[in-house]
Amino acid sequence: MERTGRGRVRPRRAAVLALALLAALPACSAADGPDATTAGPSPSIRTLTPLPPPPEPPPTGRLLADLRQSSRDAALGRIQVWLDNDTTRTVTPTRITYRDPRLRAPLVAQRLRPAPAQAERGYTLVLPDRPACAARDEPVTGEVVLRHDGRTEPVAVEDPTDVVGRFVRARCLELAVAEVARLRWSDEVVAPGDVPVQVGDTAALTLVAVPTGAADRELVVETVGATPILSPVDGSSAWSPRLRVRGDGPRQEVRLPLKPTRCDTHAFLESGGATALRLRVVLDREPGELVLRMGPAGAAAAIDFAVASCGLGDT
């Protein structure tokens, strides 16, 4: 091999070596290329053939119903009856009623529309302001009566999450509490810091209790739960005001130090119950829970404060 004085390969000899290497490459790729691209999977690798889905069972020919309630339904004071049309024909309701001894009158469904064969449709039922509270502890079963296509028939109904029972217990507790004191949130959210609110500021909610004058009655508000937007300043999941109100006592107020729970836009956009706070109370020595919602002005003030404290005003 010819080399220069510094040990480098001469240019002519380097070109010869490069050509030799290029000539060797096709031989290597010829051995691996065509066969490698057309060869099937290795016999050691097995694949499972997916099983076909089981056949759909034939229609039972029955109409079934169940009660449901979304968070939006709860905020709007309603539930829904879902009709399961497990028949071979479309059912066109002209009237749907739900009867329950815990309610003073039947509930009549709204937004009636056809229910196709082997499909479900939900129909809105507006909850009453005053249920039959004396019957709320009795084991009961409601009934749906469906009028459709020129006939009227009862439809079996289920309430797997106790929608009606939960409503009756909560509403009856609210009515019982109102006999002792009227609870409400102040329309103002007091920010002790700068005005306007600066990023990181805290504030305070005010719970107001106005007694009715009922003698020998007592209400204690033990805790107030946080929401996805509003939380205690100390970072806990609930305030503990332990507000004690006598039915024939004076008006009382308690301030709850407040900060935003989260400062991402998702929390604000997805939190429909941000200004509905859950209270754990003891009424005449009987414990219970109720939801106390802010009025429109107070809710707007609370959300505006949280937005400003989070620095999301331009978002």
Short mmCIF file of N, CA and C in Angstrom, two decimals, residues 120-245:
data_model
loop_
_atom_site.label_atom_id
_atom_site.label_comp_id
_atom_site.label_asym_id
_atom_site.label_seq_id
_atom_site.Cartn_x
_atom_site.Cartn_y
_atom_site.Cartn_z
N GLU A 120 -83.41 4.26 24.02
CA GLU A 120 -83.82 4.94 25.24
C GLU A 120 -84.01 6.42 24.96
N ARG A 121 -84.96 7.02 25.66
CA ARG A 121 -85.17 8.46 25.60
C ARG A 121 -85.46 8.97 27.01
N GLY A 122 -84.92 10.17 27.32
CA GLY A 122 -85.15 10.77 28.63
C GLY A 122 -86.16 11.90 28.55
N TYR A 123 -87.02 11.99 29.58
CA TYR A 123 -88.06 13.01 29.63
C TYR A 123 -87.99 13.71 30.99
N THR A 124 -88.08 15.03 30.97
CA THR A 124 -87.88 15.84 32.16
C THR A 124 -89.10 15.85 33.08
N LEU A 125 -88.84 15.74 34.39
CA LEU A 125 -89.87 15.87 35.43
C LEU A 125 -89.44 16.99 36.37
N VAL A 126 -90.26 18.01 36.53
CA VAL A 126 -89.95 19.12 37.44
C VAL A 126 -90.35 18.74 38.85
N LEU A 127 -89.42 18.86 39.80
CA LEU A 127 -89.68 18.48 41.18
C LEU A 127 -90.53 19.55 41.89
N PRO A 128 -91.36 19.13 42.82
CA PRO A 128 -92.23 20.10 43.51
C PRO A 128 -91.47 20.86 44.58
N ASP A 129 -92.04 21.99 44.97
CA ASP A 129 -91.44 22.79 46.03
C ASP A 129 -91.65 22.16 47.40
N ARG A 130 -92.79 21.50 47.59
CA ARG A 130 -93.11 20.91 48.89
C ARG A 130 -93.52 19.45 48.71
N PRO A 131 -92.63 18.51 48.97
CA PRO A 131 -93.02 17.10 48.95
C PRO A 131 -93.83 16.73 50.18
N ALA A 132 -94.29 15.49 50.22
CA ALA A 132 -95.05 14.99 51.37
C ALA A 132 -94.07 14.51 52.43
N CYS A 133 -93.61 15.41 53.27
CA CYS A 133 -92.51 15.10 54.20
C CYS A 133 -92.89 14.07 55.25
N ALA A 134 -94.17 13.97 55.60
CA ALA A 134 -94.57 13.01 56.62
C ALA A 134 -94.36 11.57 56.17
N ALA A 135 -94.27 11.34 54.87
CA ALA A 135 -94.15 9.97 54.35
C ALA A 135 -92.74 9.66 53.88
N ARG A 136 -91.76 10.51 54.17
CA ARG A 136 -90.46 10.37 53.54
C ARG A 136 -89.67 9.16 54.02
N ASP A 137 -89.99 8.60 55.18
CA ASP A 137 -89.23 7.46 55.69
C ASP A 137 -89.88 6.12 55.37
N GLU A 138 -91.01 6.14 54.70
CA GLU A 138 -91.70 4.90 54.39
C GLU A 138 -91.09 4.25 53.15
N PRO A 139 -90.94 2.91 53.13
CA PRO A 139 -90.47 2.25 51.92
C PRO A 139 -91.54 2.31 50.84
N VAL A 140 -91.22 2.90 49.71
CA VAL A 140 -92.22 3.11 48.66
C VAL A 140 -91.61 2.77 47.31
N THR A 141 -92.48 2.57 46.34
CA THR A 141 -92.09 2.37 44.96
C THR A 141 -92.97 3.25 44.09
N GLY A 142 -92.34 4.06 43.26
CA GLY A 142 -93.09 4.92 42.37
C GLY A 142 -93.61 4.15 41.17
N GLU A 143 -94.44 4.82 40.37
CA GLU A 143 -95.03 4.19 39.20
C GLU A 143 -95.09 5.18 38.05
N VAL A 144 -94.72 4.70 36.86
CA VAL A 144 -94.84 5.49 35.65
C VAL A 144 -96.05 5.00 34.87
N VAL A 145 -96.88 5.94 34.44
CA VAL A 145 -98.02 5.62 33.59
C VAL A 145 -97.79 6.31 32.25
N LEU A 146 -97.82 5.51 31.19
CA LEU A 146 -97.48 6.00 29.85
C LEU A 146 -98.71 5.94 28.95
N ARG A 147 -99.03 7.07 28.35
CA ARG A 147 -100.09 7.11 27.34
C ARG A 147 -99.42 7.28 25.98
N HIS A 148 -99.70 6.34 25.08
CA HIS A 148 -99.05 6.40 23.77
C HIS A 148 -99.88 5.64 22.75
N ASP A 149 -99.88 6.15 21.53
CA ASP A 149 -100.47 5.45 20.40
C ASP A 149 -101.89 4.94 20.71
N GLY A 150 -102.67 5.78 21.40
CA GLY A 150 -104.06 5.45 21.66
C GLY A 150 -104.29 4.50 22.81
N ARG A 151 -103.29 4.24 23.63
CA ARG A 151 -103.48 3.34 24.78
C ARG A 151 -102.76 3.90 25.99
N THR A 152 -103.14 3.44 27.18
CA THR A 152 -102.52 3.84 28.44
C THR A 152 -102.11 2.58 29.18
N GLU A 153 -100.84 2.58 29.66
CA GLU A 153 -100.36 1.39 30.36
C GLU A 153 -99.35 1.79 31.44
N PRO A 154 -99.33 1.03 32.55
CA PRO A 154 -98.28 1.25 33.55
C PRO A 154 -96.97 0.66 33.06
N VAL A 155 -95.88 1.30 33.46
CA VAL A 155 -94.54 0.86 33.08
C VAL A 155 -93.71 0.68 34.34
N ALA A 156 -93.09 -0.48 34.48
CA ALA A 156 -92.23 -0.70 35.64
C ALA A 156 -91.10 0.33 35.66
N VAL A 157 -90.84 0.92 36.83
CA VAL A 157 -89.81 1.95 36.95
C VAL A 157 -88.87 1.60 38.09
N GLU A 158 -87.58 1.87 37.88
CA GLU A 158 -86.57 1.66 38.91
C GLU A 158 -85.95 3.00 39.29
N ASP A 159 -85.48 3.08 40.51
CA ASP A 159 -84.80 4.28 41.01
C ASP A 159 -83.50 3.83 41.69
N PRO A 160 -82.52 3.37 40.89
CA PRO A 160 -81.34 2.72 41.47
C PRO A 160 -80.49 3.62 42.34
N THR A 161 -80.51 4.92 42.11
CA THR A 161 -79.70 5.84 42.92
C THR A 161 -80.54 6.61 43.93
N ASP A 162 -81.80 6.19 44.12
CA ASP A 162 -82.69 6.82 45.10
C ASP A 162 -82.84 8.32 44.83
N VAL A 163 -83.08 8.65 43.57
CA VAL A 163 -83.21 10.05 43.18
C VAL A 163 -84.32 10.74 43.96
N VAL A 164 -85.50 10.13 43.99
CA VAL A 164 -86.63 10.76 44.66
C VAL A 164 -86.41 10.80 46.17
N GLY A 165 -85.90 9.71 46.73
CA GLY A 165 -85.66 9.69 48.17
C GLY A 165 -84.67 10.75 48.61
N ARG A 166 -83.59 10.92 47.86
CA ARG A 166 -82.61 11.94 48.21
C ARG A 166 -83.20 13.33 48.12
N PHE A 167 -83.99 13.56 47.08
CA PHE A 167 -84.63 14.87 46.95
C PHE A 167 -85.56 15.15 48.12
N VAL A 168 -86.40 14.16 48.45
CA VAL A 168 -87.39 14.38 49.51
C VAL A 168 -86.69 14.65 50.84
N ARG A 169 -85.66 13.87 51.16
CA ARG A 169 -84.95 14.10 52.43
C ARG A 169 -84.31 15.49 52.47
N ALA A 170 -83.66 15.88 51.37
CA ALA A 170 -82.99 17.18 51.35
C ALA A 170 -83.99 18.33 51.42
N ARG A 171 -85.05 18.24 50.62
CA ARG A 171 -86.01 19.34 50.59
C ARG A 171 -86.78 19.45 51.90
N CYS A 172 -87.13 18.31 52.49
CA CYS A 172 -87.84 18.35 53.76
C CYS A 172 -86.96 18.93 54.88
N LEU A 173 -85.65 18.65 54.82
CA LEU A 173 -84.75 19.25 55.79
C LEU A 173 -84.69 20.76 55.59
N GLU A 174 -84.62 21.21 54.34
CA GLU A 174 -84.60 22.65 54.08
C GLU A 174 -85.85 23.32 54.65
N LEU A 175 -87.00 22.69 54.47
CA LEU A 175 -88.24 23.26 54.98
C LEU A 175 -88.25 23.28 56.51
N ALA A 176 -87.70 22.22 57.13
CA ALA A 176 -87.64 22.18 58.59
C ALA A 176 -86.69 23.24 59.13
N VAL A 177 -85.54 23.43 58.47
CA VAL A 177 -84.59 24.47 58.89
C VAL A 177 -85.24 25.85 58.78
N ALA A 178 -86.01 26.05 57.70
CA ALA A 178 -86.64 27.36 57.50
C ALA A 178 -87.65 27.68 58.58
N GLU A 179 -88.13 26.70 59.32
CA GLU A 179 -89.03 26.96 60.43
C GLU A 179 -88.30 27.58 61.62
N VAL A 180 -86.98 27.39 61.66
CA VAL A 180 -86.17 27.91 62.77
C VAL A 180 -85.45 29.19 62.37
N ALA A 181 -84.84 29.19 61.18
CA ALA A 181 -84.08 30.36 60.73
C ALA A 181 -83.98 30.35 59.21
N ARG A 182 -83.92 31.54 58.66
CA ARG A 182 -83.69 31.67 57.22
C ARG A 182 -82.19 31.84 57.00
N LEU A 183 -81.62 30.90 56.26
CA LEU A 183 -80.19 30.96 55.95
C LEU A 183 -79.99 31.52 54.55
N ARG A 184 -79.02 32.39 54.40
CA ARG A 184 -78.71 32.91 53.07
C ARG A 184 -77.27 33.40 53.05
N TRP A 185 -76.75 33.55 51.83
CA TRP A 185 -75.42 34.13 51.65
C TRP A 185 -75.55 35.61 51.34
N SER A 186 -74.64 36.40 51.88
CA SER A 186 -74.62 37.82 51.55
C SER A 186 -74.29 38.00 50.07
N ASP A 187 -74.81 39.05 49.47
CA ASP A 187 -74.53 39.33 48.06
C ASP A 187 -73.15 39.91 47.85
N GLU A 188 -72.43 40.21 48.93
CA GLU A 188 -71.10 40.80 48.80
C GLU A 188 -70.03 39.79 49.22
N VAL A 189 -68.95 39.79 48.46
CA VAL A 189 -67.76 39.03 48.83
C VAL A 189 -66.71 40.06 49.24
N VAL A 190 -66.40 40.11 50.51
CA VAL A 190 -65.55 41.17 51.06
C VAL A 190 -64.09 40.80 50.85
N ALA A 191 -63.38 41.65 50.14
CA ALA A 191 -61.94 41.46 49.93
C ALA A 191 -61.20 42.48 50.79
N PRO A 192 -60.52 42.04 51.86
CA PRO A 192 -59.89 42.99 52.77
C PRO A 192 -58.64 43.66 52.21
N GLY A 193 -58.15 43.16 51.07
CA GLY A 193 -56.91 43.72 50.52
C GLY A 193 -57.18 44.87 49.58
N ASP A 194 -56.45 44.86 48.48
CA ASP A 194 -56.53 45.96 47.53
C ASP A 194 -57.86 45.97 46.79
N VAL A 195 -58.23 47.15 46.32
CA VAL A 195 -59.40 47.31 45.47
C VAL A 195 -58.95 48.04 44.21
N PRO A 196 -59.05 47.45 43.03
CA PRO A 196 -59.66 46.15 42.77
C PRO A 196 -58.80 44.99 43.28
N VAL A 197 -59.38 43.79 43.22
CA VAL A 197 -58.72 42.59 43.73
C VAL A 197 -57.45 42.33 42.92
N GLN A 198 -56.39 42.00 43.64
CA GLN A 198 -55.11 41.67 43.02
C GLN A 198 -54.91 40.16 43.02
N VAL A 199 -53.99 39.71 42.18
CA VAL A 199 -53.68 38.29 42.10
C VAL A 199 -53.19 37.80 43.46
N GLY A 200 -53.77 36.72 43.94
CA GLY A 200 -53.38 36.15 45.23
C GLY A 200 -54.15 36.68 46.41
N ASP A 201 -55.05 37.64 46.21
CA ASP A 201 -55.84 38.17 47.33
C ASP A 201 -56.80 37.12 47.88
N THR A 202 -57.16 37.29 49.14
CA THR A 202 -58.20 36.48 49.77
C THR A 202 -59.41 37.36 50.02
N ALA A 203 -60.50 36.72 50.44
CA ALA A 203 -61.73 37.47 50.71
C ALA A 203 -62.51 36.72 51.78
N ALA A 204 -63.81 37.01 51.89
CA ALA A 204 -64.65 36.33 52.89
C ALA A 204 -66.08 36.26 52.38
N LEU A 205 -66.66 35.07 52.54
CA LEU A 205 -68.09 34.89 52.34
C LEU A 205 -68.79 35.16 53.67
N THR A 206 -70.02 35.63 53.61
CA THR A 206 -70.78 35.89 54.83
C THR A 206 -72.06 35.06 54.82
N LEU A 207 -72.20 34.21 55.83
CA LEU A 207 -73.41 33.42 56.02
C LEU A 207 -74.30 34.15 57.01
N VAL A 208 -75.54 34.37 56.61
CA VAL A 208 -76.49 35.14 57.42
C VAL A 208 -77.60 34.20 57.89
N ALA A 209 -77.92 34.27 59.18
CA ALA A 209 -79.01 33.47 59.76
C ALA A 209 -80.00 34.42 60.43
N VAL A 210 -81.25 34.42 59.96
CA VAL A 210 -82.29 35.27 60.52
C VAL A 210 -83.33 34.38 61.19
N PRO A 211 -83.38 34.33 62.52
CA PRO A 211 -84.33 33.45 63.23
C PRO A 211 -85.78 33.83 62.93
N THR A 212 -86.65 32.83 63.05
CA THR A 212 -88.07 33.04 62.76
C THR A 212 -88.87 33.41 64.00
N GLY A 213 -88.27 33.23 65.19
CA GLY A 213 -89.01 33.47 66.43
C GLY A 213 -89.56 32.20 67.04
N ALA A 214 -89.29 31.04 66.42
CA ALA A 214 -89.81 29.77 66.97
C ALA A 214 -89.11 29.46 68.28
N ALA A 215 -89.89 29.28 69.33
CA ALA A 215 -89.33 29.00 70.66
C ALA A 215 -88.92 27.53 70.76
N ASP A 216 -87.91 27.30 71.59
CA ASP A 216 -87.44 25.94 71.89
C ASP A 216 -86.96 25.19 70.66
N ARG A 217 -86.45 25.92 69.67
CA ARG A 217 -85.87 25.30 68.48
C ARG A 217 -84.44 25.82 68.33
N GLU A 218 -83.55 24.95 67.87
CA GLU A 218 -82.15 25.35 67.72
C GLU A 218 -81.55 24.72 66.47
N LEU A 219 -80.75 25.51 65.79
CA LEU A 219 -80.05 25.07 64.57
C LEU A 219 -78.56 25.34 64.76
N VAL A 220 -77.73 24.34 64.44
CA VAL A 220 -76.28 24.51 64.48
C VAL A 220 -75.74 24.20 63.09
N VAL A 221 -75.01 25.15 62.52
CA VAL A 221 -74.31 24.92 61.26
C VAL A 221 -72.89 24.51 61.61
N GLU A 222 -72.59 23.24 61.45
CA GLU A 222 -71.29 22.72 61.89
C GLU A 222 -70.19 22.96 60.86
N THR A 223 -70.44 22.58 59.60
CA THR A 223 -69.42 22.76 58.56
C THR A 223 -70.07 23.27 57.29
N VAL A 224 -69.24 23.90 56.46
CA VAL A 224 -69.64 24.35 55.13
C VAL A 224 -68.60 23.83 54.16
N GLY A 225 -69.00 23.01 53.20
CA GLY A 225 -68.06 22.38 52.29
C GLY A 225 -67.56 23.32 51.21
N ALA A 226 -66.31 23.12 50.80
CA ALA A 226 -65.73 23.89 49.71
C ALA A 226 -66.32 23.43 48.38
N THR A 227 -66.05 24.18 47.33
CA THR A 227 -66.47 23.84 45.97
C THR A 227 -65.23 23.81 45.08
N PRO A 228 -65.36 23.37 43.82
CA PRO A 228 -64.18 23.37 42.94
C PRO A 228 -63.59 24.74 42.68
N ILE A 229 -64.26 25.81 43.08
CA ILE A 229 -63.74 27.16 42.85
C ILE A 229 -63.49 27.91 44.15
N LEU A 230 -64.26 27.65 45.19
CA LEU A 230 -64.18 28.41 46.44
C LEU A 230 -63.77 27.50 47.59
N SER A 231 -62.73 27.90 48.34
CA SER A 231 -62.20 27.08 49.42
C SER A 231 -61.78 27.93 50.61
N PRO A 232 -61.66 27.30 51.80
CA PRO A 232 -61.11 28.03 52.95
C PRO A 232 -59.66 28.46 52.71
N VAL A 233 -59.30 29.55 53.32
CA VAL A 233 -57.95 30.07 53.17
C VAL A 233 -56.90 29.10 53.69
N ASP A 234 -57.23 28.30 54.71
CA ASP A 234 -56.25 27.39 55.28
C ASP A 234 -56.03 26.13 54.43
N GLY A 235 -56.73 26.01 53.31
CA GLY A 235 -56.52 24.88 52.42
C GLY A 235 -57.32 23.64 52.77
N SER A 236 -58.14 23.70 53.80
CA SER A 236 -58.95 22.53 54.17
C SER A 236 -60.13 22.38 53.21
N SER A 237 -60.86 21.27 53.35
CA SER A 237 -61.97 20.99 52.44
C SER A 237 -63.29 21.57 52.94
N ALA A 238 -63.30 22.19 54.11
CA ALA A 238 -64.54 22.74 54.65
C ALA A 238 -64.24 23.78 55.71
N TRP A 239 -65.15 24.76 55.81
CA TRP A 239 -65.12 25.69 56.93
C TRP A 239 -65.84 25.06 58.12
N SER A 240 -65.49 25.48 59.31
CA SER A 240 -66.13 24.97 60.52
C SER A 240 -66.64 26.14 61.36
N PRO A 241 -67.72 26.79 60.94
CA PRO A 241 -68.20 27.97 61.67
C PRO A 241 -68.85 27.64 63.01
N ARG A 242 -69.44 26.43 63.13
CA ARG A 242 -70.17 26.03 64.33
C ARG A 242 -71.10 27.16 64.80
N LEU A 243 -71.88 27.62 63.85
CA LEU A 243 -72.82 28.70 64.11
C LEU A 243 -74.05 28.14 64.81
N ARG A 244 -74.36 28.66 65.98
CA ARG A 244 -75.51 28.19 66.77
C ARG A 244 -76.60 29.26 66.75
N VAL A 245 -77.77 28.87 66.26
CA VAL A 245 -78.87 29.82 66.09
C VAL A 245 -80.09 29.33 66.86
#
